[in-house]
Coordinates of C-alpha atoms in Angstrom, one line a residue:
M41 CA 33.0 -60.3 55.7
G42 CA 34.8 -57.9 53.3
K43 CA 32.1 -58.5 50.7
G44 CA 29.4 -57.7 53.1
L45 CA 31.1 -54.5 54.1
H46 CA 31.5 -53.5 50.5
E47 CA 27.8 -54.1 49.8
R48 CA 26.9 -52.0 52.8
L49 CA 29.1 -49.2 51.8
W50 CA 27.8 -49.3 48.2
A51 CA 24.2 -49.4 49.6
R52 CA 25.0 -46.3 51.7
V53 CA 26.4 -44.5 48.7
E54 CA 23.3 -45.2 46.6
A55 CA 21.0 -44.2 49.5
T56 CA 23.0 -40.9 49.9
M57 CA 22.8 -40.2 46.2
A58 CA 19.1 -40.9 46.1
W59 CA 18.6 -38.6 49.1
L60 CA 20.6 -35.8 47.5
G61 CA 18.7 -36.1 44.2
H62 CA 15.4 -36.1 46.0
T63 CA 16.3 -33.2 48.1
F64 CA 17.6 -31.2 45.2
I65 CA 14.5 -31.8 43.1
T66 CA 12.3 -30.9 46.1
R67 CA 14.2 -27.7 46.8
W68 CA 14.4 -26.8 43.1
G69 CA 10.6 -27.4 42.7
A70 CA 10.0 -25.1 45.7
F71 CA 12.2 -22.5 44.0
E72 CA 10.3 -22.7 40.7
R73 CA 7.0 -22.4 42.5
G74 CA 8.3 -19.3 44.2
Y75 CA 8.4 -17.4 40.9
R76 CA 6.2 -19.4 38.6
R77 CA 3.0 -19.1 40.6
P78 CA 3.1 -15.3 40.8
Y79 CA 4.0 -15.2 37.1
A80 CA 1.0 -17.4 36.4
R81 CA -1.3 -15.1 38.4
M82 CA 0.0 -12.2 36.4
A83 CA -0.6 -14.1 33.1
R84 CA -4.2 -14.7 34.2
R85 CA -4.7 -11.0 34.4
L86 CA -2.8 -10.0 31.3
R87 CA -4.3 -12.8 29.3
F88 CA -3.3 -12.6 25.6
N89 CA -2.5 -8.9 25.8
W90 CA 1.1 -9.8 26.7
Y91 CA 1.9 -10.8 23.1
P92 CA 1.1 -7.5 21.3
V93 CA 2.7 -5.6 24.2
L94 CA 5.9 -7.6 23.9
A95 CA 5.9 -7.2 20.1
L96 CA 5.5 -3.4 20.4
L97 CA 8.3 -3.2 22.9
A98 CA 10.6 -5.2 20.7
L99 CA 9.7 -3.1 17.7
A100 CA 10.4 0.1 19.7
W101 CA 13.8 -1.2 20.7
L102 CA 14.6 -2.0 17.1
A103 CA 13.7 1.5 16.1
W104 CA 15.8 2.9 18.9
D105 CA 18.8 0.7 18.1
W106 CA 18.7 1.8 14.4
H107 CA 19.1 5.4 15.4
H108 CA 21.7 4.8 18.1
D109 CA 24.2 2.0 18.7
R110 CA 23.0 -0.5 16.0
S111 CA 23.7 -3.5 18.2
L112 CA 22.3 -5.8 15.5
A113 CA 25.0 -4.6 13.0
S114 CA 27.8 -5.2 15.6
A115 CA 26.5 -8.7 16.3
E116 CA 26.5 -9.4 12.5
N117 CA 30.1 -8.2 12.2
A118 CA 31.2 -10.7 14.9
I119 CA 29.4 -13.5 13.0
F120 CA 31.0 -12.4 9.7
D121 CA 34.4 -12.6 11.3
Q122 CA 33.8 -16.2 12.3
V123 CA 32.3 -17.3 9.0
I124 CA 35.1 -15.7 6.9
T125 CA 37.8 -17.6 8.8
M126 CA 36.0 -20.9 9.0
R127 CA 34.8 -21.4 5.5
P128 CA 36.1 -24.5 3.8
F129 CA 37.8 -22.7 0.9
E130 CA 38.4 -19.2 -0.3
P131 CA 38.8 -17.5 -3.7
E132 CA 42.3 -17.1 -5.1
P133 CA 43.6 -13.7 -6.2
S134 CA 43.4 -12.8 -9.9
G135 CA 47.1 -11.9 -10.2
K136 CA 46.1 -8.7 -11.9
V137 CA 46.7 -6.7 -8.7
A138 CA 50.1 -6.8 -6.9
V139 CA 51.9 -5.3 -3.9
V140 CA 55.3 -3.9 -4.1
E141 CA 56.6 -3.8 -0.6
I142 CA 59.3 -1.7 0.9
D143 CA 60.2 -4.4 3.4
D144 CA 63.0 -4.9 5.9
C145 CA 65.1 -6.6 3.3
S146 CA 64.9 -3.7 0.8
I147 CA 65.8 -1.2 3.5
E148 CA 68.6 -3.3 4.9
Y149 CA 70.1 -3.9 1.5
Y150 CA 70.8 -0.2 0.8
R151 CA 72.0 0.3 4.4
E152 CA 74.6 -2.4 3.8
Q153 CA 75.6 -0.7 0.6
G154 CA 76.3 2.5 2.5
L155 CA 73.4 4.3 0.7
G156 CA 71.4 5.0 3.9
G157 CA 68.5 3.4 5.5
W158 CA 65.0 4.7 5.9
P159 CA 63.7 7.2 4.8
W160 CA 64.7 6.7 1.3
S161 CA 65.8 9.5 -0.9
R162 CA 63.4 10.9 -3.4
Q163 CA 65.7 9.6 -6.2
R164 CA 65.2 6.0 -4.9
H165 CA 61.5 6.4 -5.0
A166 CA 61.8 7.8 -8.5
D167 CA 63.9 4.7 -9.4
L168 CA 61.2 2.5 -8.1
L169 CA 58.5 4.3 -10.2
D170 CA 60.8 4.0 -13.2
A171 CA 61.2 0.3 -12.6
L172 CA 57.4 -0.1 -12.4
D173 CA 57.1 1.8 -15.7
R174 CA 59.6 -0.4 -17.4
A175 CA 57.8 -3.5 -16.0
G176 CA 54.7 -2.3 -17.9
V177 CA 52.3 -1.8 -15.0
H178 CA 48.9 -0.4 -16.0
A179 CA 48.7 1.9 -13.0
A180 CA 50.4 2.3 -9.6
G181 CA 49.5 3.8 -6.3
Y182 CA 52.0 5.1 -3.9
D183 CA 51.2 4.6 -0.2
V184 CA 54.0 6.9 0.9
Q185 CA 53.3 10.6 1.4
F186 CA 55.4 13.4 -0.1
I187 CA 53.8 16.3 1.7
E188 CA 56.9 18.6 1.5
P189 CA 59.8 18.9 -0.9
S190 CA 63.1 17.3 0.1
T191 CA 65.8 19.6 1.5
V192 CA 68.6 17.3 0.4
D193 CA 67.4 15.8 -2.8
P194 CA 65.8 18.5 -5.1
M195 CA 66.8 16.5 -8.2
G196 CA 64.8 13.5 -6.9
D197 CA 61.8 15.8 -6.3
A198 CA 62.0 17.1 -9.8
I199 CA 62.2 13.6 -11.3
L200 CA 59.1 12.4 -9.2
E201 CA 57.2 15.4 -10.4
A202 CA 58.2 14.8 -14.0
M203 CA 57.1 11.2 -13.8
A204 CA 53.8 12.2 -12.3
E205 CA 53.2 14.6 -15.1
G206 CA 54.3 12.1 -17.8
G207 CA 52.2 9.3 -16.3
A208 CA 49.1 11.4 -16.7
G209 CA 47.2 9.5 -14.0
R210 CA 49.0 6.2 -14.2
F211 CA 50.8 7.0 -11.0
I212 CA 48.5 8.0 -8.0
F213 CA 50.1 9.6 -5.0
G214 CA 48.8 9.7 -1.4
S215 CA 47.1 12.6 0.2
T216 CA 45.4 12.8 3.6
L217 CA 42.9 14.8 5.7
P218 CA 44.6 16.6 8.6
P219 CA 43.3 16.5 12.2
Q220 CA 40.2 18.4 13.1
S221 CA 42.4 21.1 14.6
F222 CA 43.3 22.2 11.1
A223 CA 39.7 22.8 10.1
G224 CA 39.7 26.4 11.0
T225 CA 42.9 27.4 9.2
D226 CA 43.0 29.8 6.3
N227 CA 44.3 27.2 3.7
Q228 CA 40.8 25.8 3.0
L229 CA 39.7 25.3 -0.6
P230 CA 36.3 24.5 -2.1
I231 CA 35.8 20.7 -2.3
S232 CA 35.1 21.0 -6.1
Q233 CA 38.6 22.3 -6.6
A234 CA 40.3 19.6 -4.6
P235 CA 42.5 17.1 -6.5
G236 CA 40.4 14.2 -7.8
A237 CA 37.1 15.6 -6.5
F238 CA 34.0 14.3 -8.4
A239 CA 30.3 15.0 -8.2
I240 CA 28.0 12.4 -6.7
V241 CA 24.8 14.1 -8.0
P242 CA 23.8 15.1 -11.5
E243 CA 23.7 18.8 -10.8
P244 CA 26.1 19.4 -7.9
E245 CA 26.2 22.6 -5.8
R246 CA 29.2 24.7 -6.7
P247 CA 31.8 25.2 -5.4
G248 CA 30.8 23.1 -2.4
P249 CA 32.1 23.3 1.2
G250 CA 35.6 24.2 2.1
I251 CA 38.1 21.5 3.3
V252 CA 41.7 21.3 4.4
L253 CA 43.8 18.7 2.5
L254 CA 47.4 17.7 2.8
W255 CA 48.5 16.7 -0.7
P256 CA 51.9 16.0 -2.4
Y257 CA 54.3 18.9 -2.9
G258 CA 54.4 18.8 -6.7
E259 CA 51.6 20.3 -8.9
S260 CA 51.2 17.1 -11.0
M261 CA 51.6 14.8 -8.0
A262 CA 48.8 16.8 -6.3
R263 CA 46.7 16.6 -9.4
Y264 CA 47.0 12.8 -9.5
S265 CA 46.6 12.1 -5.8
A266 CA 43.9 10.4 -3.7
L267 CA 43.2 9.8 0.0
L268 CA 45.1 7.2 2.0
D269 CA 42.7 7.6 5.0
A270 CA 40.7 4.5 6.0
D271 CA 37.9 4.0 8.5
R272 CA 37.4 1.2 11.0
D273 CA 34.3 -0.2 12.6
D274 CA 33.3 0.6 16.1
D275 CA 35.2 -2.4 17.4
G276 CA 38.4 -1.3 15.7
L277 CA 38.4 -3.8 12.9
M278 CA 38.4 -2.9 9.2
R279 CA 35.8 -5.0 7.3
D280 CA 34.6 -2.4 4.8
V281 CA 37.0 -0.1 2.9
T282 CA 35.7 3.4 2.5
L283 CA 36.1 4.4 -1.1
R284 CA 35.2 8.1 -0.9
R285 CA 34.7 11.0 1.5
E286 CA 31.5 12.9 0.8
Y287 CA 31.1 16.6 1.3
G288 CA 27.7 17.8 0.2
D289 CA 27.3 17.0 -3.5
W290 CA 31.0 16.2 -3.9
A291 CA 33.4 13.5 -2.9
L292 CA 37.1 12.8 -2.7
P293 CA 38.3 9.4 -3.8
S294 CA 40.4 7.0 -1.9
I295 CA 43.6 5.7 -3.5
S296 CA 41.9 2.4 -4.1
L297 CA 39.0 4.0 -5.9
A298 CA 41.3 6.3 -7.9
L299 CA 43.4 3.3 -9.1
A300 CA 40.3 1.2 -9.9
A301 CA 38.8 4.0 -11.9
Q302 CA 42.1 4.6 -13.8
A303 CA 42.5 0.9 -14.6
S304 CA 38.9 0.3 -15.6
G305 CA 38.1 3.5 -17.3
R306 CA 35.0 3.9 -15.3
P307 CA 34.1 7.2 -13.6
P308 CA 34.6 7.2 -9.8
A309 CA 31.0 8.0 -9.2
S310 CA 30.0 4.7 -10.7
F311 CA 31.6 2.8 -7.8
P312 CA 29.9 2.3 -4.5
A313 CA 30.8 4.3 -1.4
S314 CA 32.5 1.4 0.2
V315 CA 33.3 -2.2 -0.5
R316 CA 33.5 -5.3 1.8
I317 CA 36.6 -7.2 0.9
N318 CA 36.5 -11.0 0.5
W319 CA 39.3 -11.4 3.0
R320 CA 41.6 -14.3 2.5
T321 CA 43.8 -16.2 4.9
E322 CA 45.6 -18.7 2.8
H323 CA 46.0 -17.1 -0.7
K324 CA 47.9 -13.9 -0.6
M325 CA 48.0 -11.6 -3.6
P326 CA 51.3 -11.3 -5.5
Y327 CA 54.1 -9.6 -3.5
V328 CA 57.5 -8.3 -4.8
S329 CA 60.2 -6.6 -2.9
A330 CA 61.0 -3.0 -4.0
V331 CA 64.8 -3.7 -4.1
D332 CA 64.2 -6.5 -6.6
L333 CA 62.5 -4.2 -9.0
I334 CA 65.0 -1.3 -8.6
E335 CA 68.0 -3.5 -9.0
G336 CA 66.5 -5.9 -11.5
A337 CA 67.7 -8.9 -9.6
P338 CA 66.3 -11.4 -7.1
I339 CA 67.9 -9.9 -4.0
C340 CA 65.2 -10.5 -1.4
D341 CA 63.0 -13.1 -3.2
V342 CA 65.9 -15.4 -4.1
A343 CA 63.9 -18.6 -4.3
G344 CA 60.6 -17.2 -5.4
T345 CA 59.3 -16.5 -8.9
P346 CA 58.7 -12.8 -9.3
P347 CA 55.2 -12.0 -10.5
D348 CA 54.6 -10.7 -14.0
L349 CA 53.6 -7.0 -13.6
D350 CA 52.9 -6.3 -17.2
G351 CA 49.4 -4.8 -17.3
A352 CA 49.0 -5.2 -13.6
V353 CA 47.7 -2.6 -11.1
V354 CA 50.3 -2.1 -8.3
M355 CA 50.2 -0.7 -4.8
V356 CA 53.5 0.4 -3.4
G357 CA 53.9 0.7 0.4
Y358 CA 56.1 -0.2 3.3
T359 CA 55.8 -3.4 5.3
A360 CA 59.0 -3.1 7.2
A361 CA 58.9 -3.5 11.0
G362 CA 58.3 -0.2 12.7
L363 CA 57.1 1.4 9.5
N364 CA 54.1 -0.8 8.7
D365 CA 50.8 1.0 8.8
A366 CA 49.0 -2.0 10.2
K367 CA 45.2 -2.4 9.9
P368 CA 43.3 -4.9 12.0
T369 CA 41.1 -7.0 9.7
P370 CA 38.9 -10.1 10.3
V371 CA 41.7 -12.4 9.1
D372 CA 44.8 -10.5 10.3
A373 CA 45.2 -8.3 13.4
A374 CA 48.1 -6.4 11.7
M375 CA 47.6 -6.5 7.9
P376 CA 49.8 -3.9 6.1
G377 CA 47.8 -0.9 5.0
V378 CA 49.2 -1.3 1.5
Q379 CA 47.7 -4.8 1.2
V380 CA 44.3 -3.5 2.4
H381 CA 44.3 -0.9 -0.5
A382 CA 45.4 -3.6 -2.9
E383 CA 42.6 -6.0 -1.7
A384 CA 40.1 -3.2 -2.2
I385 CA 41.4 -2.6 -5.8
E386 CA 41.1 -6.3 -6.5
A387 CA 37.5 -6.3 -5.2
L388 CA 36.6 -3.4 -7.4
L389 CA 38.3 -4.6 -10.6
M390 CA 37.3 -8.2 -10.3
D391 CA 33.9 -7.5 -8.8
S392 CA 34.9 -9.9 -6.0
G393 CA 33.7 -7.8 -3.1
I394 CA 31.2 -9.4 -0.7
W395 CA 27.6 -8.5 -1.5
M396 CA 25.4 -7.7 1.6
P397 CA 21.9 -6.5 1.8
P398 CA 21.3 -2.9 2.9
P399 CA 21.7 -2.3 6.6
M400 CA 18.0 -1.6 7.1
F401 CA 17.2 -5.1 5.8
K402 CA 18.1 -6.9 9.0
Y403 CA 16.0 -4.5 11.1
L404 CA 13.0 -4.9 8.8
L405 CA 13.4 -8.6 8.9
A406 CA 13.7 -8.6 12.7
G407 CA 10.6 -6.4 12.9
L408 CA 8.6 -8.6 10.6
L409 CA 9.6 -11.8 12.5
V410 CA 8.7 -10.1 15.8
A411 CA 5.4 -9.0 14.6
L412 CA 4.5 -12.4 13.2
T413 CA 5.7 -14.1 16.4
G414 CA 3.5 -11.8 18.5
F415 CA 0.5 -12.4 16.1
V416 CA 0.9 -16.2 16.1
F417 CA 1.0 -16.4 19.9
W418 CA -1.8 -13.9 20.3
R419 CA -4.0 -16.1 18.2
G420 CA -3.1 -19.1 20.4
E421 CA -0.3 -21.3 21.4
P422 CA 1.4 -22.7 18.3
S423 CA 2.5 -26.2 17.8
W424 CA 5.6 -27.4 19.7
D425 CA 7.0 -28.3 16.3
M426 CA 7.7 -24.6 15.8
D427 CA 10.6 -24.9 18.2
A428 CA 12.2 -27.6 16.0
I429 CA 11.5 -25.5 13.0
F430 CA 13.3 -22.5 14.5
V431 CA 16.4 -24.6 15.3
A432 CA 16.4 -26.2 11.9
G433 CA 15.9 -22.9 10.2
N434 CA 18.8 -21.3 12.0
L435 CA 21.1 -24.3 11.2
L436 CA 20.0 -24.0 7.5
L437 CA 20.9 -20.3 7.5
V438 CA 24.3 -21.0 8.9
A439 CA 24.9 -23.5 6.2
L440 CA 23.7 -21.1 3.5
A441 CA 26.0 -18.4 5.0
F442 CA 29.0 -20.6 4.5
I443 CA 27.9 -21.6 1.0
G444 CA 27.0 -18.1 0.0
L445 CA 30.1 -16.5 1.3
T446 CA 32.4 -19.3 0.0
A447 CA 31.0 -19.9 -3.4
F448 CA 29.1 -16.7 -4.4
G449 CA 30.6 -13.9 -2.3
V450 CA 27.2 -13.2 -0.7
F451 CA 26.6 -12.8 3.0
F452 CA 23.1 -12.3 4.4
D453 CA 23.8 -10.6 7.7
I454 CA 20.5 -11.7 9.3
F455 CA 21.8 -13.8 12.2
A456 CA 21.4 -11.2 14.8
A457 CA 17.9 -10.5 13.5
L458 CA 17.1 -14.1 13.8
G459 CA 18.6 -14.3 17.3
F460 CA 16.6 -11.3 18.4
S461 CA 13.3 -12.7 17.0
S462 CA 14.2 -16.1 18.6
L463 CA 14.6 -14.3 21.9
V464 CA 11.1 -12.8 21.5
F465 CA 9.8 -16.2 20.4
G466 CA 11.3 -17.8 23.6
L467 CA 9.7 -15.1 25.8
C468 CA 6.3 -15.8 24.1
R469 CA 6.8 -19.6 24.5
S470 CA 7.7 -19.1 28.2
Y471 CA 4.5 -17.1 28.7
A472 CA 2.4 -19.6 26.8
A473 CA 4.0 -22.4 28.9
T474 CA 2.9 -20.5 32.0
Q475 CA -0.7 -20.2 30.7
R476 CA -0.7 -23.8 29.8
G477 CA 0.9 -24.9 33.1
Y478 CA -1.8 -23.1 35.1
S479 CA -4.6 -24.5 32.9
I480 CA -3.5 -28.2 33.2
G481 CA -2.9 -27.9 36.9
N482 CA 0.9 -28.1 37.0
D483 CA 2.0 -27.8 40.6
D484 CA 4.6 -25.2 39.6
Y485 CA 1.9 -22.8 38.5
R486 CA -1.1 -23.5 40.8
P487 CA -1.9 -25.8 43.8
Q488 CA -2.9 -29.3 42.7
F489 CA -5.8 -31.4 43.9
D490 CA -6.2 -31.3 47.7
P491 CA -8.6 -33.9 49.2
D492 CA -9.2 -31.5 52.2
T493 CA -10.7 -28.8 50.0
D494 CA -11.6 -30.4 46.7
R495 CA -14.2 -32.8 48.0
W496 CA -16.5 -32.6 44.9
L497 CA -15.6 -32.8 41.2
A498 CA -17.5 -31.7 38.2
L499 CA -16.2 -33.1 34.9
A500 CA -17.0 -32.4 31.3
R501 CA -15.8 -34.3 28.3
L502 CA -15.8 -32.1 25.2
R503 CA -15.6 -33.6 21.7
F504 CA -15.9 -31.9 18.3
V505 CA -18.1 -34.0 16.0
P506 CA -17.8 -32.9 12.3
D507 CA -20.7 -33.2 9.9
E508 CA -20.6 -36.2 7.6
G509 CA -19.0 -35.8 4.2
L510 CA -16.8 -32.9 5.3
D511 CA -13.6 -32.6 3.2
E512 CA -10.6 -34.0 5.0
A513 CA -8.5 -30.8 4.5
I514 CA -11.3 -28.6 5.8
L515 CA -11.9 -31.0 8.7
G516 CA -8.3 -30.7 9.8
R517 CA -8.5 -27.0 9.8
R518 CA -11.8 -27.0 11.7
I519 CA -10.4 -29.2 14.4
R520 CA -7.3 -27.1 14.7
E521 CA -9.4 -23.9 14.9
Y522 CA -11.7 -25.5 17.5
R523 CA -8.7 -26.6 19.7
R524 CA -7.1 -23.1 19.4
R525 CA -10.3 -21.4 20.4
L526 CA -10.9 -23.9 23.3
R527 CA -7.3 -23.4 24.5
G528 CA -7.7 -19.7 24.4
F529 CA -10.8 -19.9 26.5
V530 CA -9.4 -22.2 29.2
Y531 CA -6.1 -20.3 29.4
T532 CA -7.9 -17.0 30.2
H533 CA -11.5 -17.5 31.2
S534 CA -11.9 -20.8 33.0
S535 CA -11.0 -22.0 36.5
A536 CA -11.1 -25.6 35.4
V537 CA -8.1 -28.0 35.1
V538 CA -7.8 -29.3 31.6
I539 CA -6.7 -32.8 30.6
E540 CA -5.5 -33.0 27.0
G541 CA -2.9 -35.0 25.3
I542 CA -4.1 -38.3 26.7
V543 CA -2.1 -40.0 24.0
E544 CA 1.4 -39.0 23.1
Y545 CA 1.6 -36.7 20.0
K546 CA 2.1 -38.6 16.7
H547 CA 1.1 -41.9 18.4
W548 CA -1.3 -44.0 16.2
L549 CA -4.1 -43.3 18.6
Y550 CA -3.5 -39.6 18.6
E551 CA -5.8 -38.9 15.7
S552 CA -8.7 -40.7 17.4
L553 CA -8.4 -38.7 20.6
L554 CA -7.3 -35.4 19.0
D555 CA -10.5 -33.6 19.7
V556 CA -11.2 -35.1 23.2
N557 CA -10.7 -32.7 26.1
V558 CA -11.7 -33.0 29.7
L559 CA -12.4 -30.0 32.0
I560 CA -12.4 -30.6 35.8
W561 CA -13.8 -28.2 38.4
S562 CA -13.3 -28.9 42.1
G563 CA -14.6 -27.5 45.4
Q564 CA -16.0 -28.3 48.8
D565 CA -19.7 -27.9 47.8
K566 CA -21.5 -29.9 45.2
A567 CA -23.9 -27.2 44.2
D568 CA -21.2 -24.5 43.9
V569 CA -19.0 -26.8 41.8
A570 CA -21.9 -27.7 39.4
E571 CA -23.0 -24.0 39.1
R572 CA -19.5 -22.9 38.3
A573 CA -19.0 -25.6 35.7
Q574 CA -22.4 -24.8 34.1
A575 CA -21.6 -21.1 33.9
E576 CA -18.2 -21.7 32.3
L577 CA -19.6 -24.1 29.8
R578 CA -22.1 -21.5 28.8
A579 CA -19.3 -18.9 28.5
L580 CA -17.4 -21.4 26.3
R581 CA -20.4 -21.8 24.0
E582 CA -20.6 -18.1 23.6
H583 CA -16.9 -17.8 23.0
L584 CA -17.0 -20.4 20.2
A585 CA -20.2 -19.0 18.7
G586 CA -18.7 -15.6 18.6
H587 CA -16.2 -16.7 16.0
D588 CA -18.5 -18.4 13.5
D589 CA -16.7 -16.6 10.7
I590 CA -13.5 -18.5 11.6
L591 CA -15.2 -21.7 12.8
P592 CA -18.3 -22.2 10.6
D593 CA -21.0 -24.6 11.7
D594 CA -19.5 -27.7 10.0
G595 CA -20.0 -29.8 13.1
S596 CA -20.9 -29.5 16.7
V597 CA -19.2 -29.6 20.1
R598 CA -20.7 -32.3 22.2
V599 CA -20.5 -32.7 26.0
A600 CA -20.7 -35.6 28.5
S601 CA -20.6 -34.6 32.1
L602 CA -20.9 -35.8 35.6
V603 CA -20.6 -34.6 39.2
S604 CA -19.1 -36.9 41.8
E605 CA -17.9 -36.9 45.3
A606 CA -14.1 -37.1 45.0
V607 CA -13.3 -37.9 48.7
G608 CA -15.2 -40.5 50.8
D609 CA -15.3 -40.6 54.6
D610 CA -12.2 -42.0 56.3
E611 CA -10.5 -42.7 53.0
S612 CA -6.8 -43.0 52.6
L613 CA -5.0 -40.9 50.0
S614 CA -4.5 -43.9 47.8
D615 CA -8.2 -44.7 47.9
T616 CA -9.0 -41.1 47.0
R617 CA -6.7 -41.2 44.0
A618 CA -8.3 -44.5 42.9
R619 CA -11.7 -42.9 43.3
V620 CA -10.7 -39.9 41.1
C621 CA -9.2 -42.2 38.5
S622 CA -12.4 -44.2 38.5
V623 CA -14.6 -41.1 38.0
L624 CA -12.4 -40.0 35.1
G625 CA -12.5 -43.4 33.6
R626 CA -16.3 -43.5 33.7
L627 CA -16.5 -40.1 32.1
L628 CA -14.1 -41.2 29.2
A629 CA -16.1 -44.4 28.8
T630 CA -19.4 -42.5 28.5
P631 CA -21.0 -43.7 25.1
A632 CA -21.5 -41.1 22.4
I633 CA -25.3 -41.6 22.7
A634 CA -25.2 -40.0 26.1
E635 CA -23.5 -36.8 24.8
R636 CA -25.4 -33.7 24.2
P637 CA -24.6 -30.6 22.2
L638 CA -22.8 -27.8 24.0
S639 CA -25.4 -25.4 22.6
D640 CA -28.1 -27.2 24.6
H641 CA -26.4 -28.5 27.7
D642 CA -28.4 -29.1 30.9
A643 CA -27.5 -28.7 34.5
F644 CA -24.8 -30.9 36.2
A645 CA -27.2 -31.8 39.0
G646 CA -28.8 -34.5 37.0
D647 CA -25.5 -36.1 36.2
E648 CA -24.6 -37.1 39.8
E649 CA -23.2 -40.6 40.2
D650 CA -25.1 -43.1 42.2

């Protein structure tokens, strides 16, 4: 008895699940018909004009976005952040650029010695520069500002100024642009007279606009100074490091650019305006604590091997907690500013910056893809293989992005452009599916066969018969062009229901039935149905003949047709369905000898079944 109860319960569960599934599908189908049928009626009115309209709207948005928010660029930055952190391996630093950090250990060491914490005396900064000089550094940048002379250490100030003068450009000090509120003050000077200013055009306008600049207190320190300011992207991250600030025909170098120019001997104007760093997560560039250099002993880096600074380019800056000028980057939300400058120098000297196409490239590519998509759909519904090609193409580009960024330092930021064009492609495919759904009689897009109103059927079998001896490649093109033109006609001009794809695509019988299509008209009156079918076949002939330049007369379209009563008196629904299938079967079985050219078809009235 327990087993019988179990079976009854299981049967009840299965019945309930079947009822729920059927109910959901029925309700969902009603929901789809609620918006698809009006959409289909709109598509019948718009016809193929929707595709150029959509393409023009998409192109207009691209033009607007280029001059406003540049959403495509923002999307590319987010993709870049993911790729740069997920790549399988990353380049190692050259070792020719190092960071000297004023870290917590260095500050704490002197505090424990009773020599004061932060800020350091100017003498200690001078000792650090002297230690770098004795270590044989090629050039050093100081990411610490000395805007005003010290009130307690004038001797240290004098030593720093003397070292700057003796270094003759080997030591670069930090300057900065003040807030906008300083712009109207009287201490402006022409840009051409600012420390480190250089022309970015062959014949610059002199003296250039006036600016306000906060530079180091000493004359030599100011002469050998450069900007510490850095820009971020709109989302707050720093991906590209700005190398210069442009004012008319002149520019001020960043400290990264000034050091790279000093170390390489190249003029600052020969470098780009910005550089995208090949950000690393696993391989840090050489670091050394400032106290180890000053004291000449491994005080902080006890277990580590100090880097060889002979001939190196060095950036000095603080990384201590509470002092660190943190910069959010794609690989570190709080990267020390001194490391950002050092990474930029590495990218310039080693030519390891990431190459990217010009910003306009992605917009031009998106515009080209949108225009091509609109044109392809405007000519006719493309093959469904195009969907797979889109997916495969995007996957290939993702793989190429990883390979290019990992192995060659190249990043083609075209993902957002492809995504945008794929969106347009999807909208076009949805519209084409609506056109197709209406034409093939899909219940979601138009009412299906109704025995109460569709009592008579007029059927026509169309077949493209090529001339004998036609080249196989030319034949394939002719058939494709014929089917495209036929589909364009039935999607927009015909009230018939189309039967195509009788055999599954790529089945071995597909080639044999590739050019066979059936058009079915239905209605209550025999004469009306036959007249409507006759008129639309005549319009089809004119439609095909109007494009002889595209579809030359290398064959003929042949027609077999019949008119039949679809519904008999007192028939059940199953009998009606059997009758319709029988009529369709007889049409498909009509021998080729009974076909006639579409160009010379006769009335349907003579084709009535017995």
